[in-house]
Coordinates of N, CA and C in Angstrom, one line a residue:
X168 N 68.8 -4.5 60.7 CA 67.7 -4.1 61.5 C 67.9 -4.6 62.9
X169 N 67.6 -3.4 64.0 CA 67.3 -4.0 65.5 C 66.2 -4.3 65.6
X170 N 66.2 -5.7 66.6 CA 65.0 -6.2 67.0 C 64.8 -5.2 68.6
X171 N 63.5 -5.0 68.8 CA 63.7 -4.2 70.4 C 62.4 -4.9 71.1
X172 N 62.3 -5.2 72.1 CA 60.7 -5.7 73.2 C 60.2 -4.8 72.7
X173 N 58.6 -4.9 73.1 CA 57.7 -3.9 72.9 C 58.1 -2.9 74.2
X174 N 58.2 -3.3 75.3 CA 58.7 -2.0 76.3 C 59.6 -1.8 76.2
X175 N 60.8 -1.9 75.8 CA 61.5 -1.1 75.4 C 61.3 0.3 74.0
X176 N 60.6 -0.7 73.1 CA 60.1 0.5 72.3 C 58.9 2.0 72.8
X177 N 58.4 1.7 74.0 CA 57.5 2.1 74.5 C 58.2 3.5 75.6
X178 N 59.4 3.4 75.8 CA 60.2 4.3 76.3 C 60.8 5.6 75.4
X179 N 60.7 5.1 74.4 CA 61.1 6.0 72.8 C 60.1 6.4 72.1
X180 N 59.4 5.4 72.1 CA 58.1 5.9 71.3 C 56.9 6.1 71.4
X181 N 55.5 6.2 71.1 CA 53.9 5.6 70.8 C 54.0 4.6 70.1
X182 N 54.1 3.4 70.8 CA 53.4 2.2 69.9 C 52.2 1.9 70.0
X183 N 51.7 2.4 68.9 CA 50.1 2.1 69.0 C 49.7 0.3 68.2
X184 N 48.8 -0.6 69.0 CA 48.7 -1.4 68.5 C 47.3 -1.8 68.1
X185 N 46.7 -0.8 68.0 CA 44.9 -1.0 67.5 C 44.5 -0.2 66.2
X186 N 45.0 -1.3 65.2 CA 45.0 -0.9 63.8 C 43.6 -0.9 63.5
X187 N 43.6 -0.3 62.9 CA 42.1 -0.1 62.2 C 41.3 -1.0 61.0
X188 N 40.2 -1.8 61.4 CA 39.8 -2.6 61.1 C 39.7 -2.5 59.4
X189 N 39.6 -3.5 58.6 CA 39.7 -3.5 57.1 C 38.2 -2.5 56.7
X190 N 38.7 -1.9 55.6 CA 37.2 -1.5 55.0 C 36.8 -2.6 54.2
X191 N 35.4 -3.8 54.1 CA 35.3 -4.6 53.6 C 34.1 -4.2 52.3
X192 N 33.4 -3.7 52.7 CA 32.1 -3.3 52.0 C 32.8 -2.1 51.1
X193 N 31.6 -1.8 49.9 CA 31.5 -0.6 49.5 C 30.9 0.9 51.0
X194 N 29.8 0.9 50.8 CA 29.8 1.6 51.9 C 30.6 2.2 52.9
X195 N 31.6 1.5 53.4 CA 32.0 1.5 54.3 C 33.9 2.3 53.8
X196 N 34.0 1.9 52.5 CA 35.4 2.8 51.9 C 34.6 4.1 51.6
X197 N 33.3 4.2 51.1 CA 33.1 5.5 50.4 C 32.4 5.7 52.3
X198 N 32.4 5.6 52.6 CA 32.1 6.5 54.4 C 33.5 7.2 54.9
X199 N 34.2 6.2 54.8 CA 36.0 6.6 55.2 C 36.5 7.8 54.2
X200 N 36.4 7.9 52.9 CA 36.4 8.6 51.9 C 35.8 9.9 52.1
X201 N 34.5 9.9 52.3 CA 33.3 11.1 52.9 C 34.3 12.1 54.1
X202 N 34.3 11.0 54.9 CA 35.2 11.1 56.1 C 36.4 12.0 56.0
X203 N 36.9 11.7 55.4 CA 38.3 12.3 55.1 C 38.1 13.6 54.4
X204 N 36.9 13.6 53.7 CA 37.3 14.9 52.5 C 36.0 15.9 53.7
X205 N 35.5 15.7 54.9 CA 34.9 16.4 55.7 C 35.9 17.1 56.8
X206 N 36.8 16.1 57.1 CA 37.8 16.9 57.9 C 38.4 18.2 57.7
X207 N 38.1 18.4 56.3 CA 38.7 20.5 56.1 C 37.7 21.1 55.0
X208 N 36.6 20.8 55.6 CA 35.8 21.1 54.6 C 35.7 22.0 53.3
X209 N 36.1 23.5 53.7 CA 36.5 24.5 53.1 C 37.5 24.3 52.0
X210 N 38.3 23.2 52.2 CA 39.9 23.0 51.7 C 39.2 23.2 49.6
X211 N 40.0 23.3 49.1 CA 39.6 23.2 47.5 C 40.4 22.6 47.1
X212 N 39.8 21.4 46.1 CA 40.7 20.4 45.5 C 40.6 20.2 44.1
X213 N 41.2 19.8 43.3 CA 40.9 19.5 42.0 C 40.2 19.1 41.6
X214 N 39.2 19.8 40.4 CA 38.7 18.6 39.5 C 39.6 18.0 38.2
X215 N 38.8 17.3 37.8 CA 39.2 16.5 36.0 C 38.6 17.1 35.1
X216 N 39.3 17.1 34.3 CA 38.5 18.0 33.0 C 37.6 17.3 32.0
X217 N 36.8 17.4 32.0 CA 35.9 17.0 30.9 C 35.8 15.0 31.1
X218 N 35.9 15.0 32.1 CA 35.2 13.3 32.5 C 34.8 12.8 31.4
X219 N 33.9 13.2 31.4 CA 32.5 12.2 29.9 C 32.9 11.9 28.9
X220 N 34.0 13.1 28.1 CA 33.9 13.2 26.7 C 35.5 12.5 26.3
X221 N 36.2 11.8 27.7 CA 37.5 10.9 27.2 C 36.6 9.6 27.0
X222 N 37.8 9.1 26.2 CA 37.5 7.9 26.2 C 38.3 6.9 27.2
X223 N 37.5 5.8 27.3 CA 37.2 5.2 28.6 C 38.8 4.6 29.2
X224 N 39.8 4.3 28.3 CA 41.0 4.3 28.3 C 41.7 5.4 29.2
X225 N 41.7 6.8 28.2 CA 41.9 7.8 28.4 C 41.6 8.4 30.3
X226 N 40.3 8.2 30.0 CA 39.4 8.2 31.4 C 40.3 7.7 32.8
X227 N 40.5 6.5 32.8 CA 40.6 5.6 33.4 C 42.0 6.2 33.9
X228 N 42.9 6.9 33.2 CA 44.1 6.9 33.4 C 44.4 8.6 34.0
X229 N 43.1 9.4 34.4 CA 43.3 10.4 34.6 C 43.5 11.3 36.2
X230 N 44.1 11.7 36.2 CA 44.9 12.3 37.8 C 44.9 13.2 37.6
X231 N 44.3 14.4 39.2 CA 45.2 15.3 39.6 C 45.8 15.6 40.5
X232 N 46.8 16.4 41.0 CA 47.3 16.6 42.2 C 46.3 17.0 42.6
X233 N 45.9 16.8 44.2 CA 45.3 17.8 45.4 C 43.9 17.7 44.9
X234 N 43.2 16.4 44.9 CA 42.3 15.9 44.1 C 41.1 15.2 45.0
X235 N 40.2 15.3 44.9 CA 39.0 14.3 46.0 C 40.1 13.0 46.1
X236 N 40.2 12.4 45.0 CA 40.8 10.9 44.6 C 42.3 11.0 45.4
X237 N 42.9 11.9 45.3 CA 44.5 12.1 45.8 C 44.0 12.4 47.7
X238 N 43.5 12.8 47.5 CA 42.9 12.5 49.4 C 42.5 11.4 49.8
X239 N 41.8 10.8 48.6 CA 41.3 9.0 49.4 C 42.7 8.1 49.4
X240 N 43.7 8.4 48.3 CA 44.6 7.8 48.2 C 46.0 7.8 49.5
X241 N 46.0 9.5 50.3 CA 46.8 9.7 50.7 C 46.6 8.5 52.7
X242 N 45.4 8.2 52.4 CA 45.1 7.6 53.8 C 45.5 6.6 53.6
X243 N 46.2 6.1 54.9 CA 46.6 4.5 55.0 C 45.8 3.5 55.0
X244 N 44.5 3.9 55.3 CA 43.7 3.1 55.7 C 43.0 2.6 54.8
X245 N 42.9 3.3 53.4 CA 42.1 3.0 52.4 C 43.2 1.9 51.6
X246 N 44.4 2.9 51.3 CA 45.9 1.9 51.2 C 45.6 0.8 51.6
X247 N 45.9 0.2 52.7 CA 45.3 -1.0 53.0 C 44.3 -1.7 52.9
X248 N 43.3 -1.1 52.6 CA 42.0 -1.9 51.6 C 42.1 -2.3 50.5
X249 N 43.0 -1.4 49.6 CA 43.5 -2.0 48.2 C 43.3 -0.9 47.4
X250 N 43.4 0.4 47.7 CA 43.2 1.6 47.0 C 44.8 1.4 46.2
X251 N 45.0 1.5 45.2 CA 46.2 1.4 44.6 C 46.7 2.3 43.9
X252 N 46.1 3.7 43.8 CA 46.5 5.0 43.1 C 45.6 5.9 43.0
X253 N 45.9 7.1 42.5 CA 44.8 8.2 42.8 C 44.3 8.5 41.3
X254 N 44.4 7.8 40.5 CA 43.9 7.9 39.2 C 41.9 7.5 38.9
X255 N 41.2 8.3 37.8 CA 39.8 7.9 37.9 C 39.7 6.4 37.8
X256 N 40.3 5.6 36.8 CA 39.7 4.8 36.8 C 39.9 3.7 38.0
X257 N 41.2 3.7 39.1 CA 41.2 3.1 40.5 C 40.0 3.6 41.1
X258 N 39.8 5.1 41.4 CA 38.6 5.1 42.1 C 37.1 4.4 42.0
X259 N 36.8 4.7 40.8 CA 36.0 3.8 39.9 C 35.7 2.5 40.3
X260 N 37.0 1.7 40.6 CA 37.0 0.3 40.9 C 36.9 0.4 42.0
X261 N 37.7 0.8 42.7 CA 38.0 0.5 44.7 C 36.6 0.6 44.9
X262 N 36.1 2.6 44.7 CA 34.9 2.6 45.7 C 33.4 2.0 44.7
X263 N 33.9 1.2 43.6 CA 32.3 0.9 43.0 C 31.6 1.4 42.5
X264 N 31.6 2.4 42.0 CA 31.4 3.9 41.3 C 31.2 3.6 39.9
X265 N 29.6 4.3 39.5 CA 29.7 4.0 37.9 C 30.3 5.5 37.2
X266 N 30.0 5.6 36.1 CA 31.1 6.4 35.6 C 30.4 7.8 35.9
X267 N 29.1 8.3 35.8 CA 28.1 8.9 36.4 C 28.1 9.1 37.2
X268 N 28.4 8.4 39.0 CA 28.5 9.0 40.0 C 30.2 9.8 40.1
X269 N 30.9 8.9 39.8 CA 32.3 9.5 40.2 C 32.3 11.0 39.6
X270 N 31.8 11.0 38.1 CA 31.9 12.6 36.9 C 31.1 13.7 38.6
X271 N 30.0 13.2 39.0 CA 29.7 14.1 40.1 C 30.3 14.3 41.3
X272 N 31.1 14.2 41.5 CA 32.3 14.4 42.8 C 33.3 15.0 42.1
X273 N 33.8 14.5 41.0 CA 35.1 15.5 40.4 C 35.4 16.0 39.5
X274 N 34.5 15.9 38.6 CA 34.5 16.7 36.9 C 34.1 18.5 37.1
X275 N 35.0 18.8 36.4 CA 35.2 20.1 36.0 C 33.9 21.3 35.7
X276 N 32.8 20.2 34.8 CA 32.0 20.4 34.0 C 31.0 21.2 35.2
X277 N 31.0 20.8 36.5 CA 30.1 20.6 37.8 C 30.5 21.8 38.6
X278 N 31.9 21.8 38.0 CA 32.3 23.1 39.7 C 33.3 24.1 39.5
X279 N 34.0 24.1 38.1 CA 35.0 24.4 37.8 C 36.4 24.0 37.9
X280 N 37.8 24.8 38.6 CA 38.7 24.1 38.8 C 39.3 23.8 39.7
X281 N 38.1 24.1 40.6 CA 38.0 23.2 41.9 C 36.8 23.0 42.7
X282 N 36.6 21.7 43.2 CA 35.4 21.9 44.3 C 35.8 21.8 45.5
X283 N 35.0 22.3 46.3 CA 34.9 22.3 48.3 C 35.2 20.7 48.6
X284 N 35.9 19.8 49.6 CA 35.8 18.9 49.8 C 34.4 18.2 50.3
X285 N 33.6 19.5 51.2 CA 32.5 19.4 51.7 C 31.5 18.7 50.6
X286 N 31.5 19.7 49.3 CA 30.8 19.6 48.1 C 31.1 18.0 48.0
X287 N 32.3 17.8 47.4 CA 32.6 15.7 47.2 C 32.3 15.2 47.7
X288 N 32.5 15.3 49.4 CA 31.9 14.5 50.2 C 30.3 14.4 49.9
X289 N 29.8 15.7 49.9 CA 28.1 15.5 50.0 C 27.7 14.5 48.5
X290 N 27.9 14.5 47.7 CA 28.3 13.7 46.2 C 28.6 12.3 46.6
X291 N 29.6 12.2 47.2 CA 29.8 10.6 47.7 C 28.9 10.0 48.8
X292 N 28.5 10.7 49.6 CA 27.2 10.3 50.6 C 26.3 10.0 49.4
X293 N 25.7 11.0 49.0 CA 24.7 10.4 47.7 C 24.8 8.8 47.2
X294 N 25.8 8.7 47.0 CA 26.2 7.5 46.1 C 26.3 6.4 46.9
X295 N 26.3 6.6 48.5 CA 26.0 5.6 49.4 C 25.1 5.5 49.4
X296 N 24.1 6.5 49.9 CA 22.5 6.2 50.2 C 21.5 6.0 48.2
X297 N 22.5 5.8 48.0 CA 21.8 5.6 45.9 C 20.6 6.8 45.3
X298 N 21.4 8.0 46.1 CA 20.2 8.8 45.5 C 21.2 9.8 44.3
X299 N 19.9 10.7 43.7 CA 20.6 11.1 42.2 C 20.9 12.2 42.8
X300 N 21.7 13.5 42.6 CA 21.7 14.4 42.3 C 22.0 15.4 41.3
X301 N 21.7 16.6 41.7 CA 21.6 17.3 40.4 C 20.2 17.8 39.8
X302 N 19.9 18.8 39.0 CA 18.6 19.3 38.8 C 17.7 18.5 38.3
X303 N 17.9 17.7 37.4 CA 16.9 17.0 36.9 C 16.3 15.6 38.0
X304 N 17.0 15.4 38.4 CA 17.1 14.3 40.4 C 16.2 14.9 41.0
X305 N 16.3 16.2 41.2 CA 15.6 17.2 42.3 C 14.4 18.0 41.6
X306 N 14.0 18.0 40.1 CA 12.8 18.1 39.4 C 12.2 17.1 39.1
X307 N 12.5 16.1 39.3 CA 11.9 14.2 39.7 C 11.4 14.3 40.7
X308 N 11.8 14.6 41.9 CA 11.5 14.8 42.9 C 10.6 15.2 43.6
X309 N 10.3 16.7 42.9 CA 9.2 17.5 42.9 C 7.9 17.1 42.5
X310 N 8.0 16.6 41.1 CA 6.8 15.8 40.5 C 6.6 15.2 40.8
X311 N 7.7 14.2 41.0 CA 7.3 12.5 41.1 C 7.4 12.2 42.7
X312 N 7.6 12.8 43.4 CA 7.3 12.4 44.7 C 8.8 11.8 45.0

């Protein structure tokens, strides 16, 4: 390995030195996450198949390519928070997610065999601000104020 000054590296390259602060909170990984899957919103990405009815093992261990989860994974910045794979049950952990909110951002059962990133995102906002969605959420709503 060469060692080089920073001006000298600065003749060859962008050395950028304003790394981006830790995500420490929940909120603040599933904002970055939002974030990311807003940037192409149109884009379509995987769901999981039948979320609910694995068992929790099974669950835990499930991936797909080109996936809400494989976009939070692919950012450095989550990486560096401690995102450690794009599998359900890491997401689950990292962003704090009970098994109920995550099945709404990426199960199959919701969107088919793929949803809008837009759609995930709007799903993951939810789960920041702790509100339900889905029809029976939004026929609560109605009634119950």
């Amino acid at each position: 390995m060469k060692h080089h000054a920073l001006d000298q590296l600065q003749i060859v390259a962008e050395v950028k030195q304003d790394f981006p602060r830790r995500l420490t909170t929940r909120a603040e990984r599933l904002e970055r996450w939002a974030e990311l899957l807003e940037q192409i919103p149109h884009r379509h990405l995987s769901t999981l198949h039948e979320t609910e009815y694995q068992p929790a093992r099974v669950r835990a261990t499930m991936r797909g390519d080109d996936s809400p989860i494989s976009v939070a994974f692919k950012d450095p910045v989550l990486r560096a928070a401690g995102l450690e794979n794009d599998t359900y049950g890491e997401a689950k952990r990292f962003f704090e997610l009970s098994d109920e909110q995550l099945h709404r951002v990426i199960c199959y059962c919701h969107f088919g065999a793929t949803v809008s990133a837009a759609t995930a995102a709007r799903h993951i906002r939810a789960a920041i601000a702790g509100k339900q969605t889905g029809l029976f959420a939004r026929l609560r709503a109605i009634f119950v104020g």
